[in-house]
């Protein structure tokens, strides 16, 4: 073997064209051959096994730097010193790699096993989407070879620009890696490279509370003027947005509405458990304005969907409503944020008890009184609140709203 005094330099390795093996030392060589005027360069590791000289290819200098080639040669030299044939060890590792599930395999299996727990249809439909889009580099990797560097390569480009998406991607990668460990695909003593606490938190900035789910809300005093402008816009998305604001529901709940859920006689819209975040059915008392919108849409209906999208059998997309907000210049506002506006208005202006305001948003808190209201539904008390909300959105002065507690006396 060549001594260390013959070590190559990166420049020399790139310019050498003389055929033969050029020693770097400690078993690493740059092998050069010529055929038809074409020069071929390869890194090779030479070693003796039972008295016979063996050659192990390490890759081309075009893809493997000199420093990387030295690391590879060092790794195989350690195997040799441990009494193992490097060629046989590599072949065994390749066989394992070929049978080892990829990240995509495990992610798909995890999704199929867990999807029935997620009641939100949108979550089920789109769970894999951010992984496919932003975690593409992981998809074909053997699950046991994914490192912290691989995770950071996925997250760093989107961590600050797309905070909420990045948060979901990290959480889903962590869940998939945990599932792989549970199946014995990853050594139990190997830490999850996507974990946050004590690990990625040292490499990625902590997201603010706002970016972690506290969505910006338009002040409730600004909402009536916004509604007035909204009614001047054409298109189903604008109508869907007004209906969502009127009813105080989540975007997915509004867009997934079907005509069998609407009872025009009792002026109630019943959202089934499978479409509710909390997994409980929710009755929405419909204000006069909400009923007017529904009756207009019902006359022109083409399917069971109240807000059908372009694709047959699919509802209008969330992006359609977001685009309405953007085109109206509502910078920073979100469709979900209007629920916060309703919540603030209900207590500040309508004087609604906390439990009624929470019930209107289908929130269930730990307080026994609020749980009782959640069980009893408090439909009629909420009906008055939602009618007052609709009147407020029409532009009625706040002083004309009868406090809910007084009205019930």
Short mmCIF file of C-alpha atoms in Angstrom, two decimals:
data_model
loop_
_atom_site.label_atom_id
_atom_site.label_comp_id
_atom_site.label_asym_id
_atom_site.label_seq_id
_atom_site.Cartn_x
_atom_site.Cartn_y
_atom_site.Cartn_z
CA UNK A 1 0.00 0.00 0.00
CA UNK A 2 1.15 3.53 -0.66
CA UNK A 3 2.36 5.67 2.20
CA UNK A 4 0.71 8.91 3.24
CA UNK A 5 3.45 11.02 1.62
CA UNK A 6 1.85 10.28 -1.77
CA UNK A 7 -1.54 11.79 -0.92
CA UNK A 8 -3.31 13.39 -3.84
CA UNK A 9 -4.66 16.93 -3.93
CA UNK A 10 -8.10 17.83 -5.27
CA UNK A 11 -6.50 19.76 -8.13
CA UNK A 12 -4.20 16.88 -9.03
CA UNK A 13 -7.07 14.40 -8.92
CA UNK A 14 -9.04 16.58 -11.34
CA UNK A 15 -6.21 17.06 -13.85
CA UNK A 16 -4.46 13.68 -13.89
CA UNK A 17 -5.02 11.81 -17.13
CA UNK A 18 -2.24 9.21 -17.12
CA UNK A 19 -3.74 5.70 -17.13
CA UNK A 20 -3.09 3.60 -14.05
CA UNK A 21 -3.67 3.71 -10.30
CA UNK A 22 -2.55 6.85 -8.53
CA UNK A 23 -2.10 6.33 -4.80
CA UNK A 24 -3.53 8.64 -2.19
CA UNK A 25 -2.45 6.41 0.66
CA UNK A 26 -3.96 3.92 3.09
CA UNK A 27 -5.48 1.86 0.28
CA UNK A 28 -7.21 4.69 -1.62
CA UNK A 29 -6.36 5.09 -5.31
CA UNK A 30 -7.54 7.15 -8.23
CA UNK A 31 -7.87 4.67 -11.10
CA UNK A 32 -7.63 6.19 -14.59
CA UNK A 33 -8.27 4.41 -17.88
CA UNK A 34 -8.63 5.56 -21.47
CA UNK A 35 -10.85 4.12 -24.18
CA UNK A 36 -11.40 5.71 -27.57
CA UNK A 37 -9.98 9.00 -26.36
CA UNK A 38 -12.35 9.09 -23.36
CA UNK A 39 -10.71 9.32 -19.94
CA UNK A 40 -12.47 7.45 -17.12
CA UNK A 41 -11.65 8.18 -13.48
CA UNK A 42 -12.71 6.08 -10.48
CA UNK A 43 -11.93 6.02 -6.81
CA UNK A 44 -10.97 2.51 -5.68
CA UNK A 45 -10.03 0.91 -2.40
CA UNK A 46 -7.40 -1.84 -2.67
CA UNK A 47 -6.98 -4.46 0.02
CA UNK A 48 -5.73 -8.03 0.44
CA UNK A 49 -8.06 -10.83 1.44
CA UNK A 50 -6.55 -14.24 2.14
CA UNK A 51 -3.43 -13.18 0.24
CA UNK A 52 -5.25 -12.00 -2.87
CA UNK A 53 -5.49 -8.35 -3.97
CA UNK A 54 -9.08 -7.07 -4.15
CA UNK A 55 -10.40 -3.88 -5.71
CA UNK A 56 -13.49 -2.08 -4.42
CA UNK A 57 -15.00 0.74 -6.47
CA UNK A 58 -15.99 3.86 -4.51
CA UNK A 59 -17.47 6.04 -7.25
CA UNK A 60 -16.49 8.76 -9.69
CA UNK A 61 -14.64 11.98 -8.75
CA UNK A 62 -17.51 13.78 -10.50
CA UNK A 63 -19.83 12.83 -7.64
CA UNK A 64 -17.44 11.81 -4.84
CA UNK A 65 -14.93 14.40 -3.63
CA UNK A 66 -11.43 13.48 -2.48
CA UNK A 67 -12.44 14.08 1.14
CA UNK A 68 -15.50 11.84 0.74
CA UNK A 69 -13.42 9.13 -0.94
CA UNK A 70 -11.01 9.21 2.01
CA UNK A 71 -13.94 8.80 4.42
CA UNK A 72 -15.26 5.82 2.44
CA UNK A 73 -11.85 4.20 2.27
CA UNK A 74 -11.45 4.72 6.01
CA UNK A 75 -14.81 3.08 6.68
CA UNK A 76 -13.89 -0.05 4.65
CA UNK A 77 -10.43 -0.15 6.16
CA UNK A 78 -12.04 -0.37 9.61
CA UNK A 79 -14.17 -3.28 8.41
CA UNK A 80 -11.03 -5.00 7.13
CA UNK A 81 -9.25 -4.44 10.44
CA UNK A 82 -12.26 -5.99 12.20
CA UNK A 83 -11.79 -9.16 10.15
CA UNK A 84 -14.54 -8.54 7.61
CA UNK A 85 -14.35 -8.62 3.82
CA UNK A 86 -15.43 -5.09 2.74
CA UNK A 87 -16.91 -6.38 -0.53
CA UNK A 88 -19.05 -8.93 1.29
CA UNK A 89 -20.18 -6.38 3.89
CA UNK A 90 -21.24 -3.92 1.19
CA UNK A 91 -23.11 -6.61 -0.73
CA UNK A 92 -25.00 -7.58 2.43
CA UNK A 93 -25.90 -3.93 3.09
CA UNK A 94 -27.16 -3.53 -0.46
CA UNK A 95 -29.41 -6.58 -0.06
CA UNK A 96 -30.84 -5.10 3.14
CA UNK A 97 -31.30 -1.74 1.44
CA UNK A 98 -33.21 -3.35 -1.40
CA UNK A 99 -35.63 -5.01 1.02
CA UNK A 100 -35.80 -2.10 3.49
CA UNK A 101 -39.02 -0.10 3.05
CA UNK A 102 -38.62 3.44 1.82
CA UNK A 103 -39.98 6.49 3.61
CA UNK A 104 -42.86 6.48 1.12
CA UNK A 105 -43.67 2.85 1.96
CA UNK A 106 -43.83 3.54 5.69
CA UNK A 107 -45.67 6.85 5.27
CA UNK A 108 -48.31 5.16 3.11
CA UNK A 109 -48.72 2.29 5.57
CA UNK A 110 -48.99 4.74 8.48
CA UNK A 111 -51.61 6.77 6.64
CA UNK A 112 -53.71 3.70 5.84
CA UNK A 113 -53.55 2.57 9.47
CA UNK A 114 -54.44 5.95 10.98
CA UNK A 115 -56.76 7.64 8.49
CA UNK A 116 -59.91 6.27 10.12
CA UNK A 117 -59.05 8.23 13.27
CA UNK A 118 -59.21 11.52 11.38
CA UNK A 119 -62.81 12.63 11.06
CA UNK A 120 -61.99 15.64 8.93
CA UNK A 121 -62.29 14.52 5.31
CA UNK A 122 -59.93 17.26 4.15
CA UNK A 123 -57.21 16.00 6.51
CA UNK A 124 -57.62 12.46 5.20
CA UNK A 125 -57.56 13.58 1.59
CA UNK A 126 -54.53 15.85 1.93
CA UNK A 127 -52.41 14.18 4.63
CA UNK A 128 -49.78 12.94 2.20
CA UNK A 129 -49.75 16.08 0.03
CA UNK A 130 -47.22 18.21 1.97
CA UNK A 131 -44.93 15.20 2.38
CA UNK A 132 -45.04 14.53 -1.36
CA UNK A 133 -44.46 18.18 -2.23
CA UNK A 134 -41.85 19.27 0.30
CA UNK A 135 -40.41 15.94 1.42
CA UNK A 136 -39.82 14.52 -2.05
CA UNK A 137 -36.12 13.91 -1.36
CA UNK A 138 -37.06 11.50 1.46
CA UNK A 139 -39.59 9.44 -0.45
CA UNK A 140 -37.23 6.91 -2.06
CA UNK A 141 -34.75 6.76 0.81
CA UNK A 142 -34.59 3.60 2.93
CA UNK A 143 -36.36 4.57 6.14
CA UNK A 144 -33.42 3.55 8.34
CA UNK A 145 -30.97 5.81 6.49
CA UNK A 146 -32.77 9.11 6.99
CA UNK A 147 -30.66 11.48 9.08
CA UNK A 148 -31.04 14.86 10.75
CA UNK A 149 -29.30 16.43 7.76
CA UNK A 150 -31.94 14.97 5.45
CA UNK A 151 -34.74 16.36 7.64
CA UNK A 152 -33.16 19.81 7.76
CA UNK A 153 -32.74 19.80 3.99
CA UNK A 154 -36.52 19.39 3.75
CA UNK A 155 -37.51 21.89 6.44
CA UNK A 156 -35.05 24.77 6.19
CA UNK A 157 -36.23 26.08 2.78
CA UNK A 158 -39.84 26.43 4.03
CA UNK A 159 -39.44 26.91 7.79
CA UNK A 160 -39.75 30.71 7.88
CA UNK A 161 -41.66 31.36 4.67
CA UNK A 162 -44.36 28.70 5.15
CA UNK A 163 -44.40 28.24 8.90
CA UNK A 164 -47.68 26.37 9.29
CA UNK A 165 -46.93 24.01 6.40
CA UNK A 166 -43.42 23.39 7.70
CA UNK A 167 -44.80 22.57 11.15
CA UNK A 168 -47.15 19.98 9.67
CA UNK A 169 -44.41 18.46 7.52
CA UNK A 170 -42.10 18.08 10.52
CA UNK A 171 -44.82 16.53 12.68
CA UNK A 172 -45.78 14.05 9.97
CA UNK A 173 -42.18 13.05 9.30
CA UNK A 174 -41.70 12.52 13.04
CA UNK A 175 -44.84 10.35 13.18
CA UNK A 176 -43.67 8.23 10.23
CA UNK A 177 -40.22 7.75 11.76
CA UNK A 178 -41.78 6.73 15.08
CA UNK A 179 -43.96 4.22 13.25
CA UNK A 180 -40.87 2.78 11.55
CA UNK A 181 -39.20 2.28 14.92
CA UNK A 182 -42.34 0.59 16.26
CA UNK A 183 -42.12 -1.89 13.37
CA UNK A 184 -38.48 -2.62 14.10
CA UNK A 185 -37.23 -0.92 10.93
CA UNK A 186 -35.12 1.51 12.93
CA UNK A 187 -32.93 0.52 15.87
CA UNK A 188 -34.73 1.30 19.15
CA UNK A 189 -31.70 3.20 20.45
CA UNK A 190 -31.63 5.52 17.41
CA UNK A 191 -33.30 8.85 18.20
CA UNK A 192 -35.96 10.22 15.87
CA UNK A 193 -34.16 12.71 13.56
CA UNK A 194 -37.36 14.77 13.16
CA UNK A 195 -38.01 15.29 16.87
CA UNK A 196 -38.28 18.91 17.98
CA UNK A 197 -37.47 19.06 21.69
CA UNK A 198 -33.78 18.85 22.42
CA UNK A 199 -32.95 18.38 18.74
CA UNK A 200 -34.34 20.38 15.81
CA UNK A 201 -35.19 23.25 18.15
CA UNK A 202 -31.45 24.01 18.15
CA UNK A 203 -31.35 24.30 14.35
CA UNK A 204 -34.69 25.92 13.47
CA UNK A 205 -36.25 29.13 14.78
CA UNK A 206 -39.21 28.77 17.11
CA UNK A 207 -42.40 29.80 15.37
CA UNK A 208 -44.46 32.56 16.93
CA UNK A 209 -47.84 31.73 18.41
CA UNK A 210 -49.53 33.46 15.49
CA UNK A 211 -47.83 31.21 12.96
CA UNK A 212 -48.62 28.13 15.03
CA UNK A 213 -52.34 28.34 14.68
CA UNK A 214 -53.68 31.58 16.19
CA UNK A 215 -55.01 32.86 12.91
CA UNK A 216 -55.33 36.61 12.35
CA UNK A 217 -58.87 37.93 12.73
CA UNK A 218 -60.49 41.04 11.28
CA UNK A 219 -61.81 43.27 14.10
CA UNK A 220 -65.55 42.69 14.37
CA UNK A 221 -66.32 46.39 13.82
CA UNK A 222 -64.75 46.09 10.36
CA UNK A 223 -66.71 43.01 9.32
CA UNK A 224 -70.02 44.73 8.31
CA UNK A 225 -68.19 46.97 5.81
CA UNK A 226 -66.32 43.92 4.53
CA UNK A 227 -69.61 42.03 4.06
CA UNK A 228 -71.05 44.98 2.13
CA UNK A 229 -68.08 44.90 -0.26
CA UNK A 230 -68.22 41.10 -0.43
CA UNK A 231 -71.81 41.18 -1.69
CA UNK A 232 -70.64 43.27 -4.61
CA UNK A 233 -68.55 40.39 -5.91
CA UNK A 234 -69.76 37.70 -8.27
CA UNK A 235 -69.07 34.00 -7.91
CA UNK A 236 -69.87 31.07 -5.68
CA UNK A 237 -66.73 31.56 -3.58
CA UNK A 238 -67.90 34.99 -2.40
CA UNK A 239 -71.31 33.55 -1.48
CA UNK A 240 -69.67 30.65 0.35
CA UNK A 241 -67.48 33.07 2.30
CA UNK A 242 -70.46 35.17 3.43
CA UNK A 243 -72.37 32.02 4.45
CA UNK A 244 -69.34 30.80 6.43
CA UNK A 245 -69.09 34.13 8.27
CA UNK A 246 -72.83 34.23 8.96
CA UNK A 247 -72.84 30.74 10.47
CA UNK A 248 -69.56 31.02 12.37
CA UNK A 249 -68.43 27.60 11.14
CA UNK A 250 -65.07 26.30 10.02
CA UNK A 251 -64.20 26.54 6.34
CA UNK A 252 -64.24 22.76 5.81
CA UNK A 253 -67.65 22.49 7.50
CA UNK A 254 -69.18 25.11 5.21
CA UNK A 255 -67.64 23.86 1.98
CA UNK A 256 -68.64 20.26 2.74
CA UNK A 257 -72.29 21.15 3.37
CA UNK A 258 -74.88 19.01 1.55
CA UNK A 259 -78.56 19.66 0.94
CA UNK A 260 -79.75 16.70 3.07
CA UNK A 261 -78.11 18.45 6.04
CA UNK A 262 -80.33 21.53 5.59
CA UNK A 263 -83.80 21.62 7.17
CA UNK A 264 -85.65 24.63 5.75
CA UNK A 265 -88.71 24.02 7.94
CA UNK A 266 -86.84 24.32 11.24
CA UNK A 267 -84.12 26.65 9.87
CA UNK A 268 -81.41 24.31 11.12
CA UNK A 269 -78.31 22.97 9.43
CA UNK A 270 -77.06 19.75 11.06
CA UNK A 271 -73.40 18.94 10.44
CA UNK A 272 -72.72 15.20 10.97
CA UNK A 273 -69.97 14.00 13.35
CA UNK A 274 -67.69 12.80 10.55
CA UNK A 275 -67.31 16.38 9.33
CA UNK A 276 -66.85 17.99 12.72
CA UNK A 277 -63.46 18.60 14.32
CA UNK A 278 -64.67 17.31 17.67
CA UNK A 279 -66.43 14.27 16.23
CA UNK A 280 -69.88 15.39 17.49
CA UNK A 281 -72.79 16.51 15.35
CA UNK A 282 -73.42 20.25 15.45
CA UNK A 283 -76.72 22.02 14.81
CA UNK A 284 -76.36 25.47 13.29
CA UNK A 285 -79.37 27.82 13.67
CA UNK A 286 -79.78 29.59 10.34
CA UNK A 287 -80.38 33.33 10.31
CA UNK A 288 -82.76 34.85 7.81
CA UNK A 289 -79.88 36.00 5.62
CA UNK A 290 -78.30 32.52 5.68
CA UNK A 291 -81.66 31.02 4.67
CA UNK A 292 -81.99 33.51 1.81
CA UNK A 293 -78.58 32.46 0.49
CA UNK A 294 -79.47 28.77 0.74
CA UNK A 295 -82.82 29.18 -1.01
CA UNK A 296 -81.16 30.97 -3.94
CA UNK A 297 -78.55 28.23 -4.23
CA UNK A 298 -81.14 25.47 -3.86
CA UNK A 299 -83.07 26.73 -6.88
CA UNK A 300 -79.92 26.42 -9.00
CA UNK A 301 -78.57 23.21 -7.42
CA UNK A 302 -76.85 20.62 -9.63
CA UNK A 303 -75.82 18.10 -6.94
CA UNK A 304 -76.13 17.31 -3.25
CA UNK A 305 -73.29 19.72 -2.54
CA UNK A 306 -74.35 23.20 -1.46
CA UNK A 307 -71.08 24.66 -2.77
CA UNK A 308 -69.97 22.39 -5.65
CA UNK A 309 -66.51 22.83 -7.09
CA UNK A 310 -65.23 22.56 -10.64
CA UNK A 311 -64.48 18.85 -10.29
CA UNK A 312 -67.61 16.66 -10.32
CA UNK A 313 -68.56 15.40 -6.88
CA UNK A 314 -66.07 17.65 -5.10
CA UNK A 315 -66.85 20.82 -3.13
CA UNK A 316 -65.44 24.26 -3.73
CA UNK A 317 -61.81 24.49 -2.64
CA UNK A 318 -60.57 26.38 0.40
CA UNK A 319 -58.23 28.30 -1.89
CA UNK A 320 -61.22 29.75 -3.75
CA UNK A 321 -62.34 31.61 -0.62
CA UNK A 322 -58.79 32.67 0.23
CA UNK A 323 -58.45 34.16 -3.25
CA UNK A 324 -61.59 36.23 -2.63
CA UNK A 325 -59.94 37.66 0.50
CA UNK A 326 -56.74 38.43 -1.38
CA UNK A 327 -58.50 40.10 -4.28
CA UNK A 328 -60.42 42.26 -1.85
CA UNK A 329 -57.17 43.38 -0.26
CA UNK A 330 -57.92 41.78 3.13
CA UNK A 331 -54.22 41.38 3.84
CA UNK A 332 -53.52 39.05 6.75
CA UNK A 333 -57.16 38.05 7.23
CA UNK A 334 -58.17 34.39 7.09
CA UNK A 335 -61.53 32.69 6.71
CA UNK A 336 -61.03 31.01 10.08
CA UNK A 337 -60.27 34.37 11.67
CA UNK A 338 -63.89 35.48 11.23
CA UNK A 339 -64.83 32.93 13.91
CA UNK A 340 -62.67 34.90 16.33
CA UNK A 341 -64.46 38.09 15.27
CA UNK A 342 -67.81 36.43 16.03
CA UNK A 343 -66.53 35.22 19.39
CA UNK A 344 -65.36 38.70 20.40
CA UNK A 345 -68.57 40.34 19.16
CA UNK A 346 -70.74 37.81 21.02
CA UNK A 347 -69.29 38.77 24.39
CA UNK A 348 -68.39 42.43 23.81
CA UNK A 349 -71.54 43.54 21.98
CA UNK A 350 -74.27 40.92 22.30
CA UNK A 351 -73.44 40.23 25.93
CA UNK A 352 -73.68 36.48 25.39
CA UNK A 353 -72.61 34.24 28.27
CA UNK A 354 -69.29 32.56 27.62
CA UNK A 355 -70.86 29.11 27.34
CA UNK A 356 -73.31 30.29 24.64
CA UNK A 357 -70.55 32.01 22.67
CA UNK A 358 -68.45 28.86 22.86
CA UNK A 359 -71.39 26.64 21.87
CA UNK A 360 -72.01 28.83 18.81
CA UNK A 361 -68.50 27.96 17.63
CA UNK A 362 -68.94 24.27 18.57
CA UNK A 363 -66.20 24.62 21.16
CA UNK A 364 -66.27 22.33 24.18
CA UNK A 365 -64.30 23.46 27.21
CA UNK A 366 -63.57 21.72 30.46
CA UNK A 367 -66.01 23.80 32.52
CA UNK A 368 -69.00 21.70 33.70
CA UNK A 369 -71.47 24.42 32.73
CA UNK A 370 -70.07 24.61 29.21
CA UNK A 371 -70.15 20.83 28.90
CA UNK A 372 -73.80 20.88 29.94
CA UNK A 373 -74.57 23.45 27.24
CA UNK A 374 -72.69 21.30 24.73
CA UNK A 375 -74.90 18.34 25.64
CA UNK A 376 -78.16 20.30 25.65
CA UNK A 377 -77.18 22.13 22.44
CA UNK A 378 -78.74 25.46 23.59
CA UNK A 379 -80.16 25.78 20.08
CA UNK A 380 -82.77 28.47 20.74
CA UNK A 381 -80.39 30.66 22.69
CA UNK A 382 -77.88 30.35 19.88
CA UNK A 383 -80.59 31.09 17.31
CA UNK A 384 -81.14 34.55 18.82
CA UNK A 385 -77.39 35.16 18.92
CA UNK A 386 -76.87 34.20 15.26
CA UNK A 387 -79.80 36.34 14.11
CA UNK A 388 -78.32 39.30 15.96
CA UNK A 389 -74.94 38.55 14.35
CA UNK A 390 -76.57 38.59 10.90
CA UNK A 391 -78.26 41.91 11.66
CA UNK A 392 -74.97 43.33 12.90
CA UNK A 393 -73.34 42.29 9.62
CA UNK A 394 -76.10 44.12 7.75
CA UNK A 395 -74.72 47.30 9.30
CA UNK A 396 -76.98 47.70 12.32
CA UNK A 397 -75.45 49.87 15.03
CA UNK A 398 -74.00 48.00 17.95
CA UNK A 399 -76.29 49.94 20.29
CA UNK A 400 -79.32 48.41 18.60
CA UNK A 401 -78.29 44.90 19.61
CA UNK A 402 -80.26 43.69 22.62
CA UNK A 403 -77.90 42.07 25.14
CA UNK A 404 -78.61 38.34 25.04
CA UNK A 405 -78.84 37.92 28.79
CA UNK A 406 -81.46 40.71 29.07
CA UNK A 407 -83.46 39.43 26.09
CA UNK A 408 -83.94 36.09 27.79
CA UNK A 409 -85.32 37.56 31.01
#
